[in-house]
Amino acid sequence: MTRRTLVTGLGVLAPTGLGVEEYWAATLAGRGAIGPVTRFDASGYPARLAGEISGFDAAEHLPSRLLPQTDRMTRLSLVAADWAFADAGVVPAELPDYDVGVITASHSGGFEFGQNELRALWSQGGQYVSAYQSFAWFYAVNSGQISIRGGLRGPSSVVVSDQAGGLDAVAQARRQIRKGTRMVVSGAVDASLCPWGWVAQLTSGRLNTGDDPERAYLPFDDRAAGHVPGEGGALLVLENADDARERGAAHVYGEIAGYASTMDPRPGSDRGPGLQRAVELAVADADLTPDDIDVVFADAAAVPELDRTEAEALTKVFGVRGVPVTAPKTTTGRLYSGAAPLDLAAALLSLRDGVIPPTTGSVLSPAYDIDLVTGAPRPAAPRAALVLARGHGGFNSAMVVRAAEPSTSVRKA
């Protein structure tokens, strides 16, 4: 059996679009969705901007019985999973129960659900707290609800490593496929735009506190002053190449070719950050060299110190302006665990369509020797892309995706 892990389905829900092609069209056009928070009154908080999903009505996509027992992030995740399976041409109920697993990442769990139930507890009493509070807030709830809805009894789990978690979950899915699991739906969708989640995010000290959406999230720019939170993400259907071929998969977006993760040393240590090492290991895991990487989808923290660390790592591995770098998340905000899977989707679409999306709004600082794609999409013929993600606390993850073989049919819009 081949060890290759292919991506055969994508389910995307982002502030800039619901569905793969709507999101991708907005990304190439550089259309941003960052604006004032509307999901709660943020006027009294230091940060007041977010990337919110609009036009999503869970009742249009899910059975009514699921609505009172799920947080917004779980509803988004369930729909993303449905769309990913549909895109892959798979009906989960028609597959053997133990052949399909679910591995997701979570940054904060169902914060909005938990906040609402805690409010009921202190204002009305314990008898007004939903029984679903016992699991609706939990980090693993998305994996659990997706597996229950689809009858999926294969290896399932959740990874919690902040922004890096989305890549870590996909890597864990690849491990399970290499062990013999036929299919895994993996990635992450996050949504914690509520007062409880907002306060937690503010503690990082990394949120932009301005009120101009056009200047709110500017990685690698001299004006960088923090990031903007957002909601959404992507789920991917992953399969062993032989199994995908056997079932006659309609199309293949690409291959999860390499992965690595590292941890930064404790503060005050004389050792440097671990991002460069993660990049080198991921490229080596894909049996590639730095010259083989055609585009990097950056973590893009928009915090000067972190931007400098990332730019230096890329320069040391690829050389001065040695590879195009982009950060399309400037249009959506940082979606926490959902950000990197959405970047994976963008990277696969970039390979599919021969184009690199722009980093909207940023003007590259002369302090960084990287080739940042800005202004407009850049025509290219990429065959391999590197996606980076860093989580608060020192998590670094890197993943290489490779284009599908020319003989593989890939559906386009």
PDB file of N, CA and C in Angstrom, residues 313-374:
ATOM      1  N   ALA A 313      13.448  33.232   9.509  1.00  0.00           N
ATOM      2  CA  ALA A 313      13.437  31.785   9.274  1.00  0.00           C
ATOM      3  C   ALA A 313      13.321  31.489   7.781  1.00  0.00           C
ATOM      4  N   LEU A 314      12.439  32.205   7.098  1.00  0.00           N
ATOM      5  CA  LEU A 314      12.252  31.971   5.664  1.00  0.00           C
ATOM      6  C   LEU A 314      13.495  32.362   4.879  1.00  0.00           C
ATOM      7  N   THR A 315      14.120  33.461   5.266  1.00  0.00           N
ATOM      8  CA  THR A 315      15.324  33.901   4.568  1.00  0.00           C
ATOM      9  C   THR A 315      16.464  32.903   4.762  1.00  0.00           C
ATOM     10  N   LYS A 316      16.600  32.360   5.966  1.00  0.00           N
ATOM     11  CA  LYS A 316      17.668  31.397   6.232  1.00  0.00           C
ATOM     12  C   LYS A 316      17.464  30.092   5.462  1.00  0.00           C
ATOM     13  N   VAL A 317      16.216  29.680   5.278  1.00  0.00           N
ATOM     14  CA  VAL A 317      15.953  28.416   4.587  1.00  0.00           C
ATOM     15  C   VAL A 317      15.959  28.594   3.074  1.00  0.00           C
ATOM     16  N   PHE A 318      15.318  29.672   2.582  1.00  0.00           N
ATOM     17  CA  PHE A 318      15.103  29.815   1.142  1.00  0.00           C
ATOM     18  C   PHE A 318      15.987  30.872   0.490  1.00  0.00           C
ATOM     19  N   GLY A 319      16.718  31.644   1.287  1.00  0.00           N
ATOM     20  CA  GLY A 319      17.524  32.709   0.736  1.00  0.00           C
ATOM     21  C   GLY A 319      16.752  34.013   0.688  1.00  0.00           C
ATOM     22  N   VAL A 320      17.466  35.094   0.413  1.00  0.00           N
ATOM     23  CA  VAL A 320      16.842  36.411   0.338  1.00  0.00           C
ATOM     24  C   VAL A 320      15.857  36.447  -0.822  1.00  0.00           C
ATOM     25  N   ARG A 321      14.594  36.707  -0.500  1.00  0.00           N
ATOM     26  CA  ARG A 321      13.500  36.741  -1.484  1.00  0.00           C
ATOM     27  C   ARG A 321      13.530  35.496  -2.363  1.00  0.00           C
ATOM     28  N   GLY A 322      13.822  34.368  -1.739  1.00  0.00           N
ATOM     29  CA  GLY A 322      14.007  33.136  -2.498  1.00  0.00           C
ATOM     30  C   GLY A 322      12.735  32.417  -2.879  1.00  0.00           C
ATOM     31  N   VAL A 323      11.598  32.791  -2.267  1.00  0.00           N
ATOM     32  CA  VAL A 323      10.338  32.106  -2.557  1.00  0.00           C
ATOM     33  C   VAL A 323       9.199  33.096  -2.334  1.00  0.00           C
ATOM     34  N   PRO A 324       8.170  33.085  -3.173  1.00  0.00           N
ATOM     35  CA  PRO A 324       7.017  33.964  -2.918  1.00  0.00           C
ATOM     36  C   PRO A 324       6.350  33.608  -1.588  1.00  0.00           C
ATOM     37  N   VAL A 325       5.962  34.639  -0.843  1.00  0.00           N
ATOM     38  CA  VAL A 325       5.312  34.476   0.456  1.00  0.00           C
ATOM     39  C   VAL A 325       3.982  35.220   0.423  1.00  0.00           C
ATOM     40  N   THR A 326       2.944  34.603   0.966  1.00  0.00           N
ATOM     41  CA  THR A 326       1.642  35.264   0.990  1.00  0.00           C
ATOM     42  C   THR A 326       0.907  34.963   2.288  1.00  0.00           C
ATOM     43  N   ALA A 327      -0.059  35.822   2.605  1.00  0.00           N
ATOM     44  CA  ALA A 327      -0.870  35.662   3.822  1.00  0.00           C
ATOM     45  C   ALA A 327      -2.292  36.117   3.520  1.00  0.00           C
ATOM     46  N   PRO A 328      -3.064  35.293   2.807  1.00  0.00           N
ATOM     47  CA  PRO A 328      -4.443  35.687   2.471  1.00  0.00           C
ATOM     48  C   PRO A 328      -5.351  35.845   3.679  1.00  0.00           C
ATOM     49  N   LYS A 329      -4.900  35.405   4.850  1.00  0.00           N
ATOM     50  CA  LYS A 329      -5.725  35.553   6.053  1.00  0.00           C
ATOM     51  C   LYS A 329      -5.913  37.017   6.449  1.00  0.00           C
ATOM     52  N   THR A 330      -5.198  37.945   5.803  1.00  0.00           N
ATOM     53  CA  THR A 330      -5.439  39.359   6.092  1.00  0.00           C
ATOM     54  C   THR A 330      -6.845  39.793   5.703  1.00  0.00           C
ATOM     55  N   THR A 331      -7.531  39.010   4.874  1.00  0.00           N
ATOM     56  CA  THR A 331      -8.912  39.346   4.503  1.00  0.00           C
ATOM     57  C   THR A 331      -9.933  38.771   5.471  1.00  0.00           C
ATOM     58  N   THR A 332      -9.542  37.779   6.256  1.00  0.00           N
ATOM     59  CA  THR A 332     -10.484  37.090   7.140  1.00  0.00           C
ATOM     60  C   THR A 332     -10.230  37.343   8.619  1.00  0.00           C
ATOM     61  N   GLY A 333      -9.001  37.753   8.970  1.00  0.00           N
ATOM     62  CA  GLY A 333      -8.571  37.721  10.351  1.00  0.00           C
ATOM     63  C   GLY A 333      -7.977  36.355  10.661  1.00  0.00           C
ATOM     64  N   ARG A 334      -7.351  36.256  11.812  1.00  0.00           N
ATOM     65  CA  ARG A 334      -6.788  34.967  12.225  1.00  0.00           C
ATOM     66  C   ARG A 334      -7.901  34.133  12.859  1.00  0.00           C
ATOM     67  N   LEU A 335      -8.145  32.972  12.295  1.00  0.00           N
ATOM     68  CA  LEU A 335      -9.259  32.127  12.706  1.00  0.00           C
ATOM     69  C   LEU A 335      -8.825  31.087  13.741  1.00  0.00           C
ATOM     70  N   TYR A 336      -7.720  31.349  14.393  1.00  0.00           N
ATOM     71  CA  TYR A 336      -7.207  30.445  15.421  1.00  0.00           C
ATOM     72  C   TYR A 336      -7.040  29.042  14.857  1.00  0.00           C
ATOM     73  N   SER A 337      -7.568  27.988  15.440  1.00  0.00           N
ATOM     74  CA  SER A 337      -7.289  26.651  14.915  1.00  0.00           C
ATOM     75  C   SER A 337      -7.826  26.471  13.499  1.00  0.00           C
ATOM     76  N   GLY A 338      -8.789  27.293  13.091  1.00  0.00           N
ATOM     77  CA  GLY A 338      -9.327  27.190  11.737  1.00  0.00           C
ATOM     78  C   GLY A 338      -8.474  27.859  10.681  1.00  0.00           C
ATOM     79  N   ALA A 339      -7.485  28.674  11.098  1.00  0.00           N
ATOM     80  CA  ALA A 339      -6.720  29.468  10.137  1.00  0.00           C
ATOM     81  C   ALA A 339      -5.840  28.614   9.235  1.00  0.00           C
ATOM     82  N   ALA A 340      -5.076  27.712   9.813  1.00  0.00           N
ATOM     83  CA  ALA A 340      -4.141  26.927   9.009  1.00  0.00           C
ATOM     84  C   ALA A 340      -4.847  25.975   8.049  1.00  0.00           C
ATOM     85  N   PRO A 341      -5.931  25.282   8.450  1.00  0.00           N
ATOM     86  CA  PRO A 341      -6.654  24.478   7.456  1.00  0.00           C
ATOM     87  C   PRO A 341      -7.208  25.319   6.312  1.00  0.00           C
ATOM     88  N   LEU A 342      -7.644  26.559   6.621  1.00  0.00           N
ATOM     89  CA  LEU A 342      -8.104  27.431   5.539  1.00  0.00           C
ATOM     90  C   LEU A 342      -6.931  27.795   4.633  1.00  0.00           C
ATOM     91  N   ASP A 343      -5.754  28.013   5.206  1.00  0.00           N
ATOM     92  CA  ASP A 343      -4.566  28.241   4.389  1.00  0.00           C
ATOM     93  C   ASP A 343      -4.205  27.003   3.573  1.00  0.00           C
ATOM     94  N   LEU A 344      -4.389  25.816   4.146  1.00  0.00           N
ATOM     95  CA  LEU A 344      -4.164  24.591   3.369  1.00  0.00           C
ATOM     96  C   LEU A 344      -5.080  24.553   2.156  1.00  0.00           C
ATOM     97  N   ALA A 345      -6.359  24.892   2.374  1.00  0.00           N
ATOM     98  CA  ALA A 345      -7.298  24.923   1.255  1.00  0.00           C
ATOM     99  C   ALA A 345      -6.837  25.923   0.210  1.00  0.00           C
ATOM    100  N   ALA A 346      -6.415  27.122   0.652  1.00  0.00           N
ATOM    101  CA  ALA A 346      -5.941  28.130  -0.291  1.00  0.00           C
ATOM    102  C   ALA A 346      -4.693  27.654  -1.032  1.00  0.00           C
ATOM    103  N   ALA A 347      -3.805  26.977  -0.319  1.00  0.00           N
ATOM    104  CA  ALA A 347      -2.597  26.469  -0.962  1.00  0.00           C
ATOM    105  C   ALA A 347      -2.939  25.435  -2.034  1.00  0.00           C
ATOM    106  N   LEU A 348      -3.863  24.542  -1.737  1.00  0.00           N
ATOM    107  CA  LEU A 348      -4.266  23.526  -2.715  1.00  0.00           C
ATOM    108  C   LEU A 348      -4.942  24.157  -3.923  1.00  0.00           C
ATOM    109  N   LEU A 349      -5.742  25.183  -3.684  1.00  0.00           N
ATOM    110  CA  LEU A 349      -6.389  25.883  -4.797  1.00  0.00           C
ATOM    111  C   LEU A 349      -5.375  26.667  -5.613  1.00  0.00           C
ATOM    112  N   SER A 350      -4.343  27.180  -4.942  1.00  0.00           N
ATOM    113  CA  SER A 350      -3.266  27.862  -5.640  1.00  0.00           C
ATOM    114  C   SER A 350      -2.539  26.908  -6.578  1.00  0.00           C
ATOM    115  N   LEU A 351      -2.283  25.692  -6.097  1.00  0.00           N
ATOM    116  CA  LEU A 351      -1.666  24.678  -6.950  1.00  0.00           C
ATOM    117  C   LEU A 351      -2.584  24.303  -8.101  1.00  0.00           C
ATOM    118  N   ARG A 352      -3.858  24.202  -7.816  1.00  0.00           N
ATOM    119  CA  ARG A 352      -4.833  23.812  -8.835  1.00  0.00           C
ATOM    120  C   ARG A 352      -4.933  24.827  -9.966  1.00  0.00           C
ATOM    121  N   ASP A 353      -4.963  26.114  -9.603  1.00  0.00           N
ATOM    122  CA  ASP A 353      -5.279  27.150 -10.579  1.00  0.00           C
ATOM    123  C   ASP A 353      -4.064  27.926 -11.076  1.00  0.00           C
ATOM    124  N   GLY A 354      -2.871  27.614 -10.551  1.00  0.00           N
ATOM    125  CA  GLY A 354      -1.685  28.291 -11.042  1.00  0.00           C
ATOM    126  C   GLY A 354      -1.642  29.766 -10.721  1.00  0.00           C
ATOM    127  N   VAL A 355      -1.928  30.124  -9.474  1.00  0.00           N
ATOM    128  CA  VAL A 355      -1.954  31.517  -9.076  1.00  0.00           C
ATOM    129  C   VAL A 355      -1.669  31.614  -7.580  1.00  0.00           C
ATOM    130  N   ILE A 356      -0.995  32.684  -7.180  1.00  0.00           N
ATOM    131  CA  ILE A 356      -0.712  32.923  -5.766  1.00  0.00           C
ATOM    132  C   ILE A 356      -1.550  34.101  -5.305  1.00  0.00           C
ATOM    133  N   PRO A 357      -2.405  33.924  -4.308  1.00  0.00           N
ATOM    134  CA  PRO A 357      -3.260  35.022  -3.847  1.00  0.00           C
ATOM    135  C   PRO A 357      -2.449  36.088  -3.124  1.00  0.00           C
ATOM    136  N   PRO A 358      -2.960  37.311  -3.083  1.00  0.00           N
ATOM    137  CA  PRO A 358      -2.191  38.402  -2.479  1.00  0.00           C
ATOM    138  C   PRO A 358      -2.378  38.515  -0.974  1.00  0.00           C
ATOM    139  N   THR A 359      -1.450  39.217  -0.356  1.00  0.00           N
ATOM    140  CA  THR A 359      -1.564  39.652   1.031  1.00  0.00           C
ATOM    141  C   THR A 359      -2.191  41.044   0.996  1.00  0.00           C
ATOM    142  N   THR A 360      -3.468  41.119   1.253  1.00  0.00           N
ATOM    143  CA  THR A 360      -4.199  42.365   1.058  1.00  0.00           C
ATOM    144  C   THR A 360      -3.867  43.392   2.139  1.00  0.00           C
ATOM    145  N   GLY A 361      -3.563  44.607   1.717  1.00  0.00           N
ATOM    146  CA  GLY A 361      -3.360  45.716   2.635  1.00  0.00           C
ATOM    147  C   GLY A 361      -1.933  45.964   3.045  1.00  0.00           C
ATOM    148  N   SER A 362      -1.121  44.922   3.172  1.00  0.00           N
ATOM    149  CA  SER A 362       0.245  45.089   3.658  1.00  0.00           C
ATOM    150  C   SER A 362       1.157  45.722   2.610  1.00  0.00           C
ATOM    151  N   VAL A 363       2.066  46.553   3.106  1.00  0.00           N
ATOM    152  CA  VAL A 363       3.172  47.079   2.313  1.00  0.00           C
ATOM    153  C   VAL A 363       4.443  46.548   2.959  1.00  0.00           C
ATOM    154  N   LEU A 364       5.207  45.763   2.226  1.00  0.00           N
ATOM    155  CA  LEU A 364       6.355  45.081   2.810  1.00  0.00           C
ATOM    156  C   LEU A 364       7.356  46.069   3.394  1.00  0.00           C
ATOM    157  N   SER A 365       7.705  45.845   4.655  1.00  0.00           N
ATOM    158  CA  SER A 365       8.721  46.657   5.316  1.00  0.00           C
ATOM    159  C   SER A 365      10.098  46.323   4.746  1.00  0.00           C
ATOM    160  N   PRO A 366      10.943  47.336   4.551  1.00  0.00           N
ATOM    161  CA  PRO A 366      12.309  47.051   4.088  1.00  0.00           C
ATOM    162  C   PRO A 366      13.123  46.251   5.096  1.00  0.00           C
ATOM    163  N   ALA A 367      12.593  46.078   6.290  1.00  0.00           N
ATOM    164  CA  ALA A 367      13.308  45.302   7.299  1.00  0.00           C
ATOM    165  C   ALA A 367      13.276  43.801   7.019  1.00  0.00           C
ATOM    166  N   TYR A 368      12.400  43.363   6.113  1.00  0.00           N
ATOM    167  CA  TYR A 368      12.221  41.929   5.865  1.00  0.00           C
ATOM    168  C   TYR A 368      12.646  41.586   4.441  1.00  0.00           C
ATOM    169  N   ASP A 369      13.555  40.630   4.321  1.00  0.00           N
ATOM    170  CA  ASP A 369      14.067  40.224   3.014  1.00  0.00           C
ATOM    171  C   ASP A 369      13.278  39.062   2.436  1.00  0.00           C
ATOM    172  N   ILE A 370      11.955  39.239   2.341  1.00  0.00           N
ATOM    173  CA  ILE A 370      11.113  38.201   1.774  1.00  0.00           C
ATOM    174  C   ILE A 370      10.384  38.754   0.541  1.00  0.00           C
ATOM    175  N   ASP A 371       9.922  37.855  -0.292  1.00  0.00           N
ATOM    176  CA  ASP A 371       9.188  38.226  -1.510  1.00  0.00           C
ATOM    177  C   ASP A 371       7.693  38.124  -1.204  1.00  0.00           C
ATOM    178  N   LEU A 372       7.135  39.159  -0.585  1.00  0.00           N
ATOM    179  CA  LEU A 372       5.741  39.146  -0.184  1.00  0.00           C
ATOM    180  C   LEU A 372       4.850  39.511  -1.369  1.00  0.00           C
ATOM    181  N   VAL A 373       3.887  38.655  -1.667  1.00  0.00           N
ATOM    182  CA  VAL A 373       2.948  38.903  -2.765  1.00  0.00           C
ATOM    183  C   VAL A 373       1.872  39.855  -2.266  1.00  0.00           C
ATOM    184  N   THR A 374       1.798  41.021  -2.843  1.00  0.00           N
ATOM    185  CA  THR A 374       0.832  42.040  -2.424  1.00  0.00           C
ATOM    186  C   THR A 374       0.124  42.606  -3.647  1.00  0.00           C
TER     187      THR A 374
END
